[in-house]
XYZ file of C-alpha atoms in Angstrom:
605
model
C 109.178 102.512 96.608
C 111.119 100.012 98.874
C 111.862 96.486 98.342
C 109.098 94.031 96.814
C 107.124 91.236 99.066
C 109.100 88.822 97.583
C 112.488 90.468 98.432
C 111.200 91.360 102.362
C 109.785 87.566 102.627
C 113.712 86.340 101.348
C 115.681 88.747 103.855
C 113.359 87.302 106.594
C 113.420 83.734 105.613
C 117.009 84.055 105.689
C 116.998 85.988 109.045
C 115.060 82.897 110.967
C 117.501 80.371 109.073
C 120.400 81.902 110.078
C 119.446 82.205 113.406
C 118.807 78.676 113.879
C 121.998 77.461 112.024
C 124.466 79.976 114.367
C 123.020 78.850 117.565
C 122.578 75.020 116.439
C 125.090 74.156 113.846
C 128.059 76.286 113.174
C 128.887 79.817 115.456
C 130.834 80.559 112.411
C 134.335 82.571 112.257
C 134.085 86.215 113.212
C 136.337 88.804 112.082
C 135.741 92.475 111.926
C 135.095 93.685 108.939
C 138.085 95.900 107.053
C 136.255 95.526 103.558
C 134.183 98.700 104.022
C 133.576 99.522 100.518
C 131.957 95.988 100.337
C 129.449 96.957 102.968
C 128.322 99.142 105.877
C 128.206 96.297 108.426
C 130.997 96.041 111.266
C 131.506 92.202 111.518
C 131.735 89.683 108.859
C 130.736 85.984 110.088
C 132.155 83.237 107.844
C 130.557 79.692 107.733
C 132.259 76.698 106.305
C 130.639 74.689 103.631
C 133.226 71.578 103.601
C 131.124 69.448 101.187
C 131.243 71.895 98.454
C 134.792 73.323 99.154
C 133.632 76.700 99.602
C 132.774 79.276 102.368
C 130.044 81.571 102.601
C 130.513 85.361 104.344
C 127.438 87.177 106.138
C 127.569 90.901 106.776
C 126.358 91.739 110.179
C 124.212 94.654 110.060
C 123.770 94.403 114.275
C 125.549 91.892 116.628
C 123.565 90.542 119.499
C 125.003 89.674 122.657
C 121.918 86.882 122.367
C 122.677 85.642 118.669
C 119.680 87.716 117.448
C 122.146 89.533 114.817
C 120.730 91.612 112.050
C 122.344 90.014 108.499
C 123.457 92.092 105.226
C 124.737 90.594 102.362
C 125.892 87.327 101.393
C 129.062 86.424 99.566
C 130.126 82.810 98.375
C 133.892 81.953 98.109
C 134.480 80.655 94.599
C 137.367 78.368 94.776
C 137.286 78.492 90.693
C 138.052 82.293 90.351
C 139.321 82.937 93.944
C 137.381 85.377 94.705
C 133.973 86.223 96.536
C 130.420 86.494 94.741
C 127.318 87.809 95.977
C 124.560 85.543 95.935
C 120.861 85.600 97.117
C 119.487 84.823 100.548
C 117.678 81.851 99.099
C 120.526 80.528 97.297
C 122.619 80.810 100.404
C 119.764 78.827 102.408
C 120.020 75.906 99.828
C 123.999 75.763 100.213
C 123.428 75.275 103.892
C 120.756 72.821 103.815
C 122.897 71.135 101.279
C 125.847 71.468 104.077
C 123.482 70.081 106.973
C 122.761 67.002 105.439
C 126.359 66.503 104.219
C 127.046 66.276 108.150
C 124.339 64.223 109.064
C 126.347 61.092 109.648
C 124.688 57.975 110.301
C 121.508 58.467 108.220
C 120.656 56.216 105.559
C 121.742 57.959 102.209
C 118.294 57.616 100.796
C 116.290 59.050 103.820
C 118.838 61.651 104.101
C 117.991 63.101 100.566
C 114.562 62.616 101.474
C 114.690 64.599 104.241
C 116.743 67.165 102.390
C 114.232 67.301 99.917
C 111.378 67.985 102.608
C 113.330 70.523 104.134
C 113.677 72.294 100.985
C 110.049 72.174 100.345
C 109.048 73.699 103.792
C 111.369 76.231 103.278
C 110.185 77.097 99.758
C 106.782 76.708 101.278
C 107.280 79.084 104.166
C 108.774 81.732 101.795
C 106.068 81.833 99.292
C 103.418 82.189 102.268
C 105.171 84.705 103.608
C 105.588 86.800 100.513
C 101.743 86.578 99.625
C 101.280 87.739 103.489
C 103.352 90.783 103.109
C 101.817 91.675 99.693
C 98.478 91.833 101.188
C 99.249 93.298 104.407
C 102.281 95.968 104.178
C 99.916 98.622 103.918
C 97.247 97.751 106.119
C 96.869 100.388 108.780
C 95.500 98.000 110.910
C 98.599 96.057 110.931
C 100.351 97.653 113.997
C 97.459 98.286 116.090
C 97.518 97.007 120.040
C 94.433 95.098 120.037
C 94.027 91.655 120.628
C 93.033 90.210 117.279
C 94.865 92.457 115.115
C 98.203 91.410 117.161
C 97.211 87.682 116.592
C 96.837 88.651 113.093
C 100.282 90.656 112.542
C 102.816 87.849 112.676
C 103.533 87.906 108.992
C 107.115 86.765 109.821
C 106.435 84.037 112.088
C 108.519 82.363 114.961
C 111.571 84.197 114.967
C 114.129 81.328 115.693
C 112.530 78.337 113.525
C 114.146 77.784 110.182
C 110.451 77.313 108.202
C 108.435 79.857 110.320
C 105.147 80.137 107.701
C 105.051 76.601 106.398
C 101.692 75.424 106.029
C 101.025 71.923 104.725
C 98.221 70.775 104.246
C 95.959 74.597 103.761
C 95.714 75.298 100.104
C 95.492 78.861 98.705
C 91.892 79.209 98.973
C 92.041 78.188 102.520
C 94.518 80.593 103.245
C 92.400 83.527 102.188
C 89.533 82.241 104.289
C 91.399 80.801 107.406
C 94.705 81.764 107.740
C 95.148 84.395 110.634
C 97.378 87.074 108.879
C 94.999 87.506 105.938
C 92.469 88.328 108.568
C 89.266 86.200 107.181
C 86.424 85.698 109.241
C 84.081 82.880 109.141
C 81.358 80.961 111.086
C 82.001 77.108 112.857
C 80.745 74.137 111.191
C 78.386 72.383 113.506
C 77.439 68.909 114.045
C 74.510 66.987 116.138
C 75.780 64.060 117.810
C 73.994 61.445 119.741
C 75.090 61.621 123.640
C 76.115 58.207 123.687
C 78.929 58.752 121.503
C 80.050 62.145 123.168
C 82.631 62.642 125.852
C 83.184 65.900 127.830
C 84.597 67.594 130.835
C 84.136 70.806 132.395
C 85.750 72.302 135.417
C 83.291 74.993 135.356
C 79.868 75.207 136.522
C 78.567 74.914 132.770
C 79.072 72.009 130.975
C 80.828 71.946 127.804
C 77.892 70.610 125.841
C 76.090 73.727 127.077
C 79.042 76.054 126.240
C 78.749 74.811 122.626
C 74.865 75.828 122.646
C 75.561 79.165 123.813
C 77.974 80.175 120.761
C 75.301 80.129 118.998
C 72.420 80.972 120.485
C 73.788 83.710 123.224
C 71.754 84.352 126.155
C 69.140 81.836 125.004
C 68.613 78.405 127.201
C 68.366 76.108 124.393
C 68.352 75.577 120.697
C 65.628 72.931 120.860
C 68.038 70.091 120.092
C 66.322 66.426 119.382
C 66.682 64.627 122.681
C 69.598 62.661 123.227
C 71.627 65.036 121.156
C 74.663 67.241 121.555
C 75.831 70.134 119.489
C 79.685 70.037 118.586
C 81.543 73.068 117.033
C 84.101 72.562 113.995
C 86.772 74.307 112.445
C 85.721 74.401 108.819
C 89.063 72.880 108.004
C 87.986 69.989 110.201
C 84.925 69.410 109.301
C 85.857 69.338 105.515
C 88.487 66.437 106.699
C 85.820 64.717 109.097
C 83.043 64.113 106.218
C 85.829 62.366 103.927
C 86.502 59.903 106.891
C 84.871 56.504 106.580
C 83.986 56.157 110.034
C 82.229 59.290 110.261
C 80.419 58.700 107.071
C 79.345 55.220 108.935
C 78.128 57.439 111.873
C 76.188 59.720 109.568
C 74.298 57.016 107.785
C 73.588 55.476 111.348
C 72.015 58.690 112.268
C 74.642 58.915 115.047
C 76.112 61.949 113.477
C 74.204 64.827 111.731
C 76.354 67.631 109.581
C 74.449 71.076 110.464
C 76.636 73.105 108.153
C 77.638 76.778 109.035
C 76.118 78.510 111.588
C 76.158 81.155 114.473
C 78.656 84.088 114.490
C 81.916 84.647 112.787
C 85.010 83.867 114.296
C 88.657 84.909 113.346
C 91.684 82.546 113.597
C 94.460 83.468 116.276
C 98.120 83.177 115.825
C 98.324 79.403 115.953
C 96.027 78.976 113.151
C 93.346 76.241 114.853
C 92.578 78.639 118.126
C 89.646 80.735 117.139
C 88.328 83.979 118.642
C 85.276 86.228 118.595
C 84.593 89.467 120.452
C 81.308 88.406 121.189
C 82.515 84.701 122.682
C 83.633 83.859 126.177
C 85.027 81.291 125.032
C 87.980 80.634 122.486
C 87.880 77.288 120.993
C 91.230 75.544 120.228
C 90.679 72.705 117.310
C 92.147 69.906 115.567
C 93.042 71.243 111.889
C 94.711 68.560 109.065
C 97.588 71.364 108.917
C 101.038 71.096 109.527
C 102.382 74.538 111.092
C 105.941 74.562 111.213
C 107.155 71.018 112.423
C 103.879 69.703 113.439
C 100.326 68.600 112.447
C 98.268 70.686 114.889
C 95.751 67.704 116.432
C 94.066 67.996 119.931
C 95.086 64.645 122.066
C 93.041 62.806 124.487
C 95.561 63.427 127.327
C 95.764 67.196 126.258
C 91.817 67.454 126.682
C 92.233 66.328 130.120
C 95.213 68.373 131.337
C 93.265 71.308 130.493
C 90.349 70.181 133.060
C 92.787 69.001 135.518
C 94.873 71.965 135.634
C 92.020 74.346 135.756
C 90.901 72.574 138.980
C 94.412 72.503 140.080
C 95.561 76.067 139.855
C 91.993 76.994 141.705
C 93.456 75.018 144.441
C 96.544 76.651 144.836
C 95.360 80.128 145.306
C 97.922 81.546 142.668
C 95.623 83.715 140.650
C 94.655 85.465 144.194
C 98.509 85.954 145.089
C 99.527 86.822 141.905
C 96.672 89.236 140.178
C 99.034 90.601 137.607
C 99.603 87.249 136.101
C 96.756 85.349 134.404
C 96.588 81.585 133.091
C 94.309 81.504 130.382
C 92.365 78.117 131.350
C 91.198 75.385 129.123
C 88.329 74.175 131.472
C 86.455 72.477 129.336
C 86.345 69.565 126.218
C 84.158 68.257 123.858
C 84.708 65.340 121.417
C 83.144 62.276 119.706
C 84.088 58.578 120.800
C 84.372 56.500 117.548
C 85.094 52.814 117.627
C 88.878 51.913 117.557
C 89.786 55.451 117.512
C 91.812 57.258 120.408
C 91.109 60.426 118.703
C 88.232 60.757 116.207
C 89.260 64.422 115.420
C 86.182 65.969 116.706
C 88.191 67.368 120.049
C 87.309 70.945 120.611
C 88.897 72.720 123.847
C 87.332 75.847 125.427
C 89.345 78.392 126.288
C 88.532 81.157 128.372
C 88.155 84.625 126.858
C 89.072 87.899 128.842
C 89.280 89.817 125.764
C 85.703 90.304 125.105
C 84.410 93.495 123.108
C 85.168 96.437 124.876
C 88.435 94.269 126.826
C 90.645 93.957 124.197
C 92.476 97.175 123.743
C 96.220 97.213 124.892
C 96.499 93.061 124.541
C 99.433 92.279 122.591
C 101.659 89.072 122.290
C 105.161 89.184 122.876
C 105.740 87.647 119.476
C 103.936 90.551 117.758
C 105.550 93.225 120.293
C 109.387 92.134 119.468
C 109.008 90.965 115.760
C 111.000 92.914 113.067
C 109.358 95.430 111.548
C 108.578 95.941 107.618
C 110.806 98.039 106.276
C 110.389 101.729 106.312
C 108.514 100.885 109.822
C 109.073 100.925 113.395
C 108.894 97.874 115.457
C 105.492 97.649 118.084
C 108.003 98.004 120.999
C 110.054 100.988 119.287
C 106.544 103.097 118.711
C 105.225 101.881 122.249
C 108.454 103.473 123.795
C 108.671 106.427 121.950
C 105.127 107.289 122.989
C 105.809 106.869 126.434
C 108.781 108.742 126.376
C 107.134 111.508 124.787
C 104.113 111.741 127.146
C 106.576 111.872 129.980
C 109.186 113.909 128.678
C 112.084 111.345 129.726
C 114.985 110.043 127.512
C 114.244 106.289 125.485
C 117.032 104.773 127.697
C 115.330 105.532 130.786
C 111.846 104.810 129.897
C 113.272 101.437 128.389
C 114.552 100.146 131.349
C 111.569 101.350 133.621
C 109.604 99.183 131.173
C 111.783 96.264 131.578
C 111.394 96.253 135.141
C 107.712 96.452 134.879
C 107.983 93.404 132.652
C 110.134 91.500 134.614
C 107.807 91.962 137.737
C 104.645 90.757 135.935
C 105.720 88.067 133.465
C 108.731 86.753 134.987
C 108.789 86.971 138.623
C 105.713 85.390 139.001
C 106.515 82.461 136.928
C 109.343 81.622 138.858
C 107.245 81.720 142.028
C 104.647 79.626 140.597
C 107.094 76.792 140.017
C 108.933 77.688 143.205
C 106.236 77.260 145.261
C 103.450 74.850 143.932
C 105.935 72.903 141.566
C 104.218 73.967 137.826
C 106.055 75.280 135.161
C 104.915 76.773 132.024
C 106.166 76.724 128.468
C 106.193 80.361 128.465
C 107.349 81.243 124.876
C 106.757 84.518 123.130
C 103.561 83.257 121.189
C 102.307 81.891 124.194
C 102.435 85.173 126.124
C 100.495 87.978 126.148
C 101.106 91.541 127.830
C 98.206 94.392 128.889
C 99.876 97.392 127.772
C 97.577 99.955 129.066
C 99.272 102.990 130.173
C 102.271 102.089 127.857
C 103.962 99.919 130.400
C 103.325 96.044 131.106
C 100.490 95.710 133.285
C 99.363 92.001 133.302
C 100.634 89.113 131.758
C 98.877 86.027 130.134
C 99.660 82.633 129.650
C 97.951 80.268 127.016
C 98.368 76.518 126.042
C 97.167 73.279 127.559
C 100.002 71.663 126.258
C 102.560 73.423 128.236
C 102.346 72.626 131.623
C 105.036 70.524 133.477
C 104.557 69.392 137.125
C 107.604 68.602 139.494
C 107.883 64.816 140.283
C 109.706 66.056 143.553
C 106.076 68.065 144.185
C 103.525 65.015 143.247
C 102.466 63.831 146.613
C 101.683 67.706 147.686
C 99.745 68.357 144.236
C 98.082 65.112 144.361
C 96.790 65.821 147.938
C 95.757 69.226 146.597
C 93.841 68.055 143.372
C 93.382 64.237 143.412
C 92.835 64.692 139.627
C 96.116 64.967 138.703
C 96.488 60.787 139.213
C 94.485 61.266 135.842
C 97.174 62.856 133.954
C 100.678 61.249 134.846
C 102.279 62.545 131.884
C 102.222 66.123 133.210
C 105.034 64.899 135.846
C 108.746 65.591 134.782
C 111.702 65.423 136.510
C 113.271 68.521 137.850
C 116.027 68.470 135.772
C 114.421 68.178 132.552
C 111.639 71.037 133.932
C 114.844 73.636 134.539
C 115.976 72.776 130.857
C 112.540 73.144 129.368
C 111.516 76.285 131.584
C 114.883 77.744 131.096
C 114.429 77.539 127.309
C 110.680 79.055 126.819
C 110.534 81.763 129.722
C 114.128 83.051 129.425
C 115.856 82.122 126.255
C 112.651 82.393 124.030
C 110.855 85.110 125.862
C 112.562 87.201 127.913
C 115.632 87.290 125.773
C 113.722 88.288 122.438
C 112.568 91.197 124.388
C 116.078 92.193 125.217
C 117.227 91.935 121.925
C 114.261 94.049 120.218
C 115.491 96.764 122.886
C 118.988 96.382 121.555
C 118.213 96.093 117.671
C 115.961 99.070 117.867
C 118.638 101.480 119.738
C 116.698 101.683 122.821
C 118.965 100.570 125.281
C 121.800 98.178 124.664
C 121.596 94.558 125.532
C 124.300 94.738 127.969
C 122.577 97.519 130.438
C 119.381 95.279 130.365
C 121.388 91.981 130.851
C 123.226 93.816 133.758
C 119.300 94.884 134.915
C 118.540 91.243 134.730
C 121.352 89.787 136.704
C 120.283 92.164 139.485
C 116.727 90.913 139.135
C 117.756 87.255 139.250
C 120.083 88.076 142.123
C 117.082 89.586 144.085
C 114.974 86.399 142.977
C 117.498 83.781 144.208
C 117.575 85.204 147.451
C 113.886 84.705 147.898
C 113.550 81.156 146.248
C 114.262 77.703 148.071
C 112.107 75.688 146.022
C 112.783 74.071 142.621
C 113.203 77.349 140.717
C 116.065 78.018 143.247
C 118.591 75.996 140.646
C 116.991 77.179 137.750
C 118.009 81.015 138.612
C 121.630 79.872 140.057
C 121.880 78.076 136.350
C 121.219 81.190 134.773
C 123.489 83.385 136.760
C 126.474 80.764 137.028
C 126.428 78.315 134.057
C 128.058 79.165 131.237
C 125.732 77.374 128.577
C 122.308 77.392 128.231
C 119.762 74.726 127.125
C 118.437 75.350 123.320
C 115.829 73.646 121.797
C 117.101 73.180 118.243
C 114.126 74.040 115.769
C 116.636 73.425 112.783
C 117.816 69.981 114.071
C 114.311 69.011 115.100
C 113.454 70.208 111.128
C 116.725 68.417 109.662
C 115.468 64.881 111.482
C 111.863 65.418 110.432
C 110.575 65.467 113.739
C 106.940 66.148 114.607
C 107.378 66.883 118.055
C 103.637 67.112 118.847
C 102.831 63.675 117.196
C 106.320 61.785 117.682
C 106.600 59.128 120.518
C 106.635 61.102 124.074
C 106.833 64.251 121.923
C 110.474 64.253 121.173
C 112.394 67.327 120.666
C 116.053 68.054 119.478
C 117.838 70.145 122.522
C 121.328 71.665 122.560
C 123.144 74.317 124.305
C 124.034 77.964 123.605
C 126.532 80.612 125.612
C 124.976 82.246 128.379
C 125.138 85.676 128.017
C 124.519 86.439 131.830
C 127.429 84.366 133.124
C 130.209 86.833 133.546
C 132.834 84.202 132.096
C 131.206 84.163 128.726
C 130.283 87.598 128.173
C 133.366 89.079 126.519
C 133.956 85.734 124.345
C 133.478 85.993 120.516
C 130.742 83.438 119.316
C 133.390 81.390 117.283
C 135.062 80.710 120.777
C 132.441 78.762 122.264
C 131.788 75.211 120.588
C 128.446 73.640 121.017
C 127.856 71.010 123.596
C 126.787 67.428 122.254
C 123.241 67.393 120.784
C 120.766 65.762 123.286
C 116.979 64.513 122.682
C 114.489 65.842 125.177
C 110.653 64.941 125.674
C 108.010 67.661 125.376
C 105.773 69.614 123.281
C 107.395 72.240 120.662
């Protein structure tokens, strides 16, 4: 019968938590396992619990060159009995949380206890939510279908390197059933009529945002015969429920400025971000503000992000990059609508229109890299393993040979063009796993898609050129960063978060060793280095030569209770990890490389 949904969720929660702990806090002391009677693992990693005068021993079932290990049983050293005792994963996480805050020097005791309580609450929430999703979906035959929406709704374990991957504060159980992507609900949007004097909109397309909104309901019809001077605004049901309770909105309704219309039009479904909605029938996906904290952050659209989507659509069109790299697509967010209410920077009505190339008939074989590399449920293969086995069978070739060819296709369509976009135009992307989609027609990566208007970084060194190309960038000065900071961010999102997850999945599935793919990656980067002469060149040189790489500390960010998307300047905690591409560190055990000082950088999660 296999493990229960709760047991699966507990182990997955441990997996995510320990990944952050070993990368960001303490790499542990590693030793070969000579106690074979206790565990089948070949390695044991010991973590010190100094404040508790104890130790934690973790059986390593798979040791990854990239830090993406697989964990087995856990044992705590009992000083009083002078022996090891097996403990449950959640108990181990609680011990490590206690140790984290015991080590948090300089924090006021009361604040430390409040933050510790908050982290424990989010851990418990994430664990419980994950259990529910697994129980509902583990036997669902649609879970592993390679179609856009099925891929988006398959992330039962969530962010692989976040300590609370399924924390959903602000969404009750009945709302989960209706609106959580993992539970596959579909629902209508809630619409408002708003007097045009209060509406703010912009569009980089020939179609105004207000017209896009009408077309969501009436398809090809020209008009819904709205009253004169009124505009139709869509809302997420969760957003609408919150808005209708706000005094400023209630006052506008009383004055006849805003008229709630309720649920209308076709049904939509949530994608993996929870707040971006999709319909096979619509030309646009919609990104809403919702009153829910997903992992770290309250998910709201800020006015600068509305502008950024429009400006970047115009800028990228001027670069001609799409024509030169047809296998690398950036899903544009070229239009927005919102309501301007007195005294508020954001009213809560903000909605972003995102292009949807995955309409009915075009949604097959499109999978996010997060879904492709996600750990499988017990007794199942990962998406990537099933895909490679199918290709190898069709081509009558070995799994390793197909894997290395697949990886080369992936580098060609996903990584090389991203480096060239930064090198030639000074535009870097926050291309993490969940923001990255692959078209897998024929089994191999054919086209890469990037999404997220919050994830653009423009090189300060290219400001004059970009401004000449598209003067509208003067309206988004917050998008410009120094190249040194962009290198750190781009390195983490594109390489450490996205690319390394692909390599680790191949290794964990036994398709080809991580070491072989790292050698292949080194060769690819050396070739790219020879053709780059702009800001991407120092980034590639860093990857090939530096002993450490920048790493976004999701656990440290959570320990300090930082909401990156809403903190001043979007602050996030960064640290560093050993560089597996650097020949000097490839043979060094994890405990022989210590963390550099933690830094605080600015930017989105």
